PDB file of C-alpha atoms in Angstrom:
ATOM      1  CA  MET A 285      65.315  48.677 121.039  1.00  0.00           C
ATOM      2  CA  VAL A 286      64.869  52.521 121.723  1.00  0.00           C
ATOM      3  CA  HIS A 287      67.178  55.005 122.204  1.00  0.00           C
ATOM      4  CA  PHE A 288      66.087  57.756 124.702  1.00  0.00           C
ATOM      5  CA  LYS A 289      68.284  60.862 125.076  1.00  0.00           C
ATOM      6  CA  ILE A 290      67.763  61.496 129.532  1.00  0.00           C
ATOM      7  CA  SER A 291      67.153  65.033 129.515  1.00  0.00           C
ATOM      8  CA  GLY A 292      66.826  67.503 132.872  1.00  0.00           C
ATOM      9  CA  GLY A 293      70.058  68.356 133.831  1.00  0.00           C
ATOM     10  CA  GLU A 294      73.577  69.409 131.934  1.00  0.00           C
ATOM     11  CA  ILE A 295      74.191  65.814 131.212  1.00  0.00           C
ATOM     12  CA  GLU A 296      72.133  64.040 128.957  1.00  0.00           C
ATOM     13  CA  PRO A 297      73.435  60.522 128.291  1.00  0.00           C
ATOM     14  CA  THR A 298      71.582  58.474 125.622  1.00  0.00           C
ATOM     15  CA  VAL A 299      70.586  54.832 126.932  1.00  0.00           C
ATOM     16  CA  GLU A 300      69.276  51.826 125.259  1.00  0.00           C
ATOM     17  CA  ILE A 301      66.468  49.758 125.921  1.00  0.00           C
ATOM     18  CA  SER A 302      64.202  46.633 124.384  1.00  0.00           C
ATOM     19  CA  ILE A 303      60.538  48.212 124.196  1.00  0.00           C
ATOM     20  CA  SER A 304      59.803  45.156 126.119  1.00  0.00           C
ATOM     21  CA  GLU A 305      61.831  45.676 128.957  1.00  0.00           C
ATOM     22  CA  PHE A 306      60.276  47.982 132.116  1.00  0.00           C
ATOM     23  CA  VAL A 307      60.139  51.255 132.860  1.00  0.00           C
ATOM     24  CA  PHE A 308      62.033  49.889 136.310  1.00  0.00           C
ATOM     25  CA  ASP A 309      65.103  48.555 133.725  1.00  0.00           C
ATOM     26  CA  LEU A 310      65.515  52.040 132.374  1.00  0.00           C
ATOM     27  CA  LYS A 311      66.027  53.628 135.369  1.00  0.00           C
ATOM     28  CA  SER A 312      68.556  51.028 136.624  1.00  0.00           C
ATOM     29  CA  LYS A 313      70.412  51.688 133.821  1.00  0.00           C
ATOM     30  CA  ILE A 314      70.256  55.244 134.069  1.00  0.00           C
ATOM     31  CA  GLU A 315      71.347  54.465 137.572  1.00  0.00           C
ATOM     32  CA  ASP A 316      74.346  52.812 136.296  1.00  0.00           C
ATOM     33  CA  GLU A 317      75.053  55.437 134.079  1.00  0.00           C
ATOM     34  CA  LEU A 318      74.451  58.795 136.075  1.00  0.00           C
ATOM     35  CA  GLU A 319      74.574  57.283 139.806  1.00  0.00           C
ATOM     36  CA  VAL A 320      71.256  58.460 140.606  1.00  0.00           C
ATOM     37  CA  GLU A 321      69.287  55.608 142.842  1.00  0.00           C
ATOM     38  CA  ILE A 322      66.024  54.230 141.062  1.00  0.00           C
ATOM     39  CA  HIS A 323      64.084  55.375 143.848  1.00  0.00           C
ATOM     40  CA  ARG A 324      64.682  59.108 143.578  1.00  0.00           C
ATOM     41  CA  GLN A 325      64.363  58.987 139.456  1.00  0.00           C
ATOM     42  CA  ASN A 326      60.644  60.269 138.009  1.00  0.00           C
ATOM     43  CA  LEU A 327      60.251  59.797 133.895  1.00  0.00           C
ATOM     44  CA  TRP A 328      58.401  61.608 132.074  1.00  0.00           C
ATOM     45  CA  TYR A 329      57.951  60.984 128.404  1.00  0.00           C
ATOM     46  CA  LYS A 330      55.529  63.305 126.468  1.00  0.00           C
ATOM     47  CA  GLY A 331      53.974  64.960 129.564  1.00  0.00           C
ATOM     48  CA  ILE A 332      53.258  61.322 131.151  1.00  0.00           C
ATOM     49  CA  GLU A 333      54.869  60.402 134.325  1.00  0.00           C
ATOM     50  CA  MET A 334      55.934  56.967 133.067  1.00  0.00           C
ATOM     51  CA  GLU A 335      55.129  53.831 135.497  1.00  0.00           C
ATOM     52  CA  ASN A 336      57.602  51.198 137.010  1.00  0.00           C
ATOM     53  CA  ASP A 337      55.693  48.202 136.425  1.00  0.00           C
ATOM     54  CA  LYS A 338      55.021  49.035 132.349  1.00  0.00           C
ATOM     55  CA  ARG A 339      56.972  47.844 129.622  1.00  0.00           C
ATOM     56  CA  ILE A 340      58.534  50.847 127.653  1.00  0.00           C
ATOM     57  CA  GLY A 341      56.121  49.813 124.444  1.00  0.00           C
ATOM     58  CA  PHE A 342      53.298  50.565 126.733  1.00  0.00           C
ATOM     59  CA  TYR A 343      54.110  54.083 125.963  1.00  0.00           C
ATOM     60  CA  ALA A 344      53.415  53.635 121.868  1.00  0.00           C
ATOM     61  CA  LEU A 345      57.468  54.845 121.295  1.00  0.00           C
ATOM     62  CA  CYS A 346      58.029  55.917 117.670  1.00  0.00           C
ATOM     63  CA  GLY A 347      60.850  52.892 116.554  1.00  0.00           C
ATOM     64  CA  ASP A 348      63.842  53.796 115.151  1.00  0.00           C
ATOM     65  CA  GLU A 349      64.624  57.406 116.464  1.00  0.00           C
ATOM     66  CA  THR A 350      65.566  58.797 119.554  1.00  0.00           C
ATOM     67  CA  GLU A 351      63.461  59.180 121.836  1.00  0.00           C
ATOM     68  CA  ASN A 352      63.173  62.034 124.905  1.00  0.00           C
ATOM     69  CA  VAL A 353      62.406  61.289 128.727  1.00  0.00           C
ATOM     70  CA  THR A 354      63.173  64.001 131.418  1.00  0.00           C
ATOM     71  CA  LEU A 355      64.495  62.915 134.083  1.00  0.00           C
ATOM     72  CA  VAL A 356      63.474  64.840 137.467  1.00  0.00           C
ATOM     73  CA  VAL A 357      65.215  63.714 140.571  1.00  0.00           C
ATOM     74  CA  ASN A 358      63.507  63.413 143.759  1.00  0.00           C
ATOM     75  CA  PRO A 359      65.534  66.028 146.372  1.00  0.00           C
ATOM     76  CA  LEU A 360      67.720  65.052 148.931  1.00  0.00           C
ATOM     77  CA  PRO A 361      66.409  65.940 152.797  1.00  0.00           C
ATOM     78  CA  PRO A 362      67.825  69.502 152.905  1.00  0.00           C
ATOM     79  CA  GLY A 363      70.738  70.154 154.489  1.00  0.00           C
ATOM     80  CA  LEU A 364      72.227  66.560 154.321  1.00  0.00           C
ATOM     81  CA  LYS A 365      76.090  66.929 153.621  1.00  0.00           C
ATOM     82  CA  LEU A 366      77.203  64.834 151.298  1.00  0.00           C
ATOM     83  CA  HIS A 367      81.348  63.500 150.350  1.00  0.00           C
ATOM     84  CA  VAL A 368      82.272  64.017 146.901  1.00  0.00           C
ATOM     85  CA  LEU A 369      85.260  62.990 145.366  1.00  0.00           C
ATOM     86  CA  VAL A 370      87.385  65.456 143.336  1.00  0.00           C
ATOM     87  CA  LYS A 371      89.971  63.998 141.328  1.00  0.00           C
ATOM     88  CA  PHE A 372      93.412  65.468 141.068  1.00  0.00           C
ATOM     89  CA  HIS A 373      95.862  64.088 139.518  1.00  0.00           C
ATOM     90  CA  GLY A 374      99.489  65.539 140.136  1.00  0.00           C
ATOM     91  CA  ARG A 375     100.214  67.601 143.105  1.00  0.00           C
ATOM     92  CA  SER A 376      98.541  65.951 146.542  1.00  0.00           C
ATOM     93  CA  GLY A 377      96.459  63.113 144.534  1.00  0.00           C
ATOM     94  CA  ASP A 378      92.458  63.289 145.688  1.00  0.00           C
ATOM     95  CA  GLY A 379      90.382  64.325 147.905  1.00  0.00           C
ATOM     96  CA  TYR A 380      87.029  64.414 149.594  1.00  0.00           C
ATOM     97  CA  VAL A 381      84.997  67.370 149.504  1.00  0.00           C
ATOM     98  CA  ARG A 382      81.270  67.917 151.874  1.00  0.00           C
ATOM     99  CA  VAL A 383      78.749  69.440 149.985  1.00  0.00           C
ATOM    100  CA  VAL A 384      74.803  70.167 150.086  1.00  0.00           C
ATOM    101  CA  GLU A 385      73.241  69.292 146.531  1.00  0.00           C
ATOM    102  CA  THR A 386      71.879  72.498 146.296  1.00  0.00           C
ATOM    103  CA  ASP A 387      75.168  73.885 146.664  1.00  0.00           C
ATOM    104  CA  LYS A 388      76.299  76.182 143.628  1.00  0.00           C
ATOM    105  CA  VAL A 389      79.423  74.586 141.733  1.00  0.00           C
ATOM    106  CA  SER A 390      81.002  77.854 142.370  1.00  0.00           C
ATOM    107  CA  ASP A 391      81.123  77.034 146.230  1.00  0.00           C
ATOM    108  CA  LEU A 392      82.465  73.867 145.436  1.00  0.00           C
ATOM    109  CA  ARG A 393      85.308  75.098 143.442  1.00  0.00           C
ATOM    110  CA  ARG A 394      86.062  77.630 146.324  1.00  0.00           C
ATOM    111  CA  LYS A 395      86.295  75.018 148.626  1.00  0.00           C
ATOM    112  CA  VAL A 396      88.306  72.737 146.281  1.00  0.00           C
ATOM    113  CA  SER A 397      90.600  75.875 145.411  1.00  0.00           C
ATOM    114  CA  ARG A 398      91.147  76.285 149.253  1.00  0.00           C
ATOM    115  CA  TYR A 399      91.862  72.678 149.890  1.00  0.00           C
ATOM    116  CA  TRP A 400      94.622  72.435 147.425  1.00  0.00           C
ATOM    117  CA  GLY A 401      95.911  75.912 147.570  1.00  0.00           C
ATOM    118  CA  ILE A 402      95.139  76.358 143.852  1.00  0.00           C
ATOM    119  CA  PRO A 403      93.772  79.902 142.505  1.00  0.00           C
ATOM    120  CA  ILE A 404      90.569  79.402 141.337  1.00  0.00           C
ATOM    121  CA  ASN A 405      91.006  80.810 137.787  1.00  0.00           C
ATOM    122  CA  ILE A 406      92.957  78.489 137.212  1.00  0.00           C
ATOM    123  CA  PHE A 407      90.805  75.268 136.694  1.00  0.00           C
ATOM    124  CA  THR A 408      87.656  73.851 135.946  1.00  0.00           C
ATOM    125  CA  LEU A 409      85.705  71.069 137.445  1.00  0.00           C
ATOM    126  CA  ARG A 410      84.142  68.381 135.329  1.00  0.00           C
ATOM    127  CA  ARG A 411      81.402  65.668 136.000  1.00  0.00           C
ATOM    128  CA  PHE A 412      80.831  62.864 133.230  1.00  0.00           C
ATOM    129  CA  ASN A 413      83.312  64.627 131.045  1.00  0.00           C
ATOM    130  CA  VAL A 414      80.795  67.787 131.259  1.00  0.00           C
ATOM    131  CA  GLU A 415      82.267  70.950 132.054  1.00  0.00           C
ATOM    132  CA  MET A 416      80.604  72.072 134.734  1.00  0.00           C
ATOM    133  CA  ALA A 417      79.112  75.971 135.211  1.00  0.00           C
ATOM    134  CA  ASP A 418      79.948  78.168 138.398  1.00  0.00           C
ATOM    135  CA  ASP A 419      76.167  79.069 138.089  1.00  0.00           C
ATOM    136  CA  ARG A 420      74.347  75.892 138.718  1.00  0.00           C
ATOM    137  CA  PRO A 421      73.330  73.690 141.670  1.00  0.00           C
ATOM    138  CA  LEU A 422      75.339  70.539 142.027  1.00  0.00           C
ATOM    139  CA  HIS A 423      72.482  68.840 141.461  1.00  0.00           C
ATOM    140  CA  ALA A 424      71.819  69.692 137.662  1.00  0.00           C
ATOM    141  CA  TYR A 425      75.305  67.381 137.732  1.00  0.00           C
ATOM    142  CA  TYR A 426      73.370  64.476 139.481  1.00  0.00           C
ATOM    143  CA  ILE A 427      76.017  64.787 142.551  1.00  0.00           C
ATOM    144  CA  ASN A 428      75.212  62.349 145.268  1.00  0.00           C
ATOM    145  CA  HIS A 429      77.304  60.804 147.728  1.00  0.00           C
ATOM    146  CA  ASP A 430      80.729  60.049 146.527  1.00  0.00           C
ATOM    147  CA  SER A 431      80.143  61.070 143.218  1.00  0.00           C
ATOM    148  CA  GLU A 432      83.721  61.597 141.227  1.00  0.00           C
ATOM    149  CA  ILE A 433      84.280  65.111 140.062  1.00  0.00           C
ATOM    150  CA  LYS A 434      87.788  65.711 138.038  1.00  0.00           C
ATOM    151  CA  LEU A 435      89.640  68.653 138.794  1.00  0.00           C
ATOM    152  CA  CYS A 436      90.962  69.657 135.782  1.00  0.00           C
ATOM    153  CA  LEU A 437      93.639  72.506 135.412  1.00  0.00           C
ATOM    154  CA  ASP A 438      93.698  75.141 132.678  1.00  0.00           C
ATOM    155  CA  ILE A 439      97.182  76.608 132.398  1.00  0.00           C
ATOM    156  CA  GLN A 440      98.017  78.394 129.429  1.00  0.00           C
ATOM    157  CA  PRO A 441     101.832  77.660 128.204  1.00  0.00           C
ATOM    158  CA  ARG A 442     103.761  80.690 128.138  1.00  0.00           C
TER     159      ARG A 442
END
């Protein structure tokens, strides 16, 4: 078994796969983990683009150590609007917000603030349990249509 740390965005999961499986199978596991469709994924290992029809072992992996692979995601068409689900336990429940994958997290936070009437300075957004930074684009967090984002209130007790 090989463990791949997937880098390239703000979320960096580790995926386990056998050296006898294909790169396509690795992409399928990444799709399950990050919700990025296989056809949008380009994987790079030590400066070489990994090909879907090659076995993982073809790339002469080291063995017991965790290997790094870089995920480059093909962008969506410019201006394509996505609906993302912002989950907020409390007040009004969950809601969908329209975004473009190149929007910044701060843009999404402003929309959420207007939608629920929550001051922007008392909440954060999280994706796959990673806090989203305002200056980063949404695609850095693998935002796709119907992606789920968790709204977390940061209210300090008195």
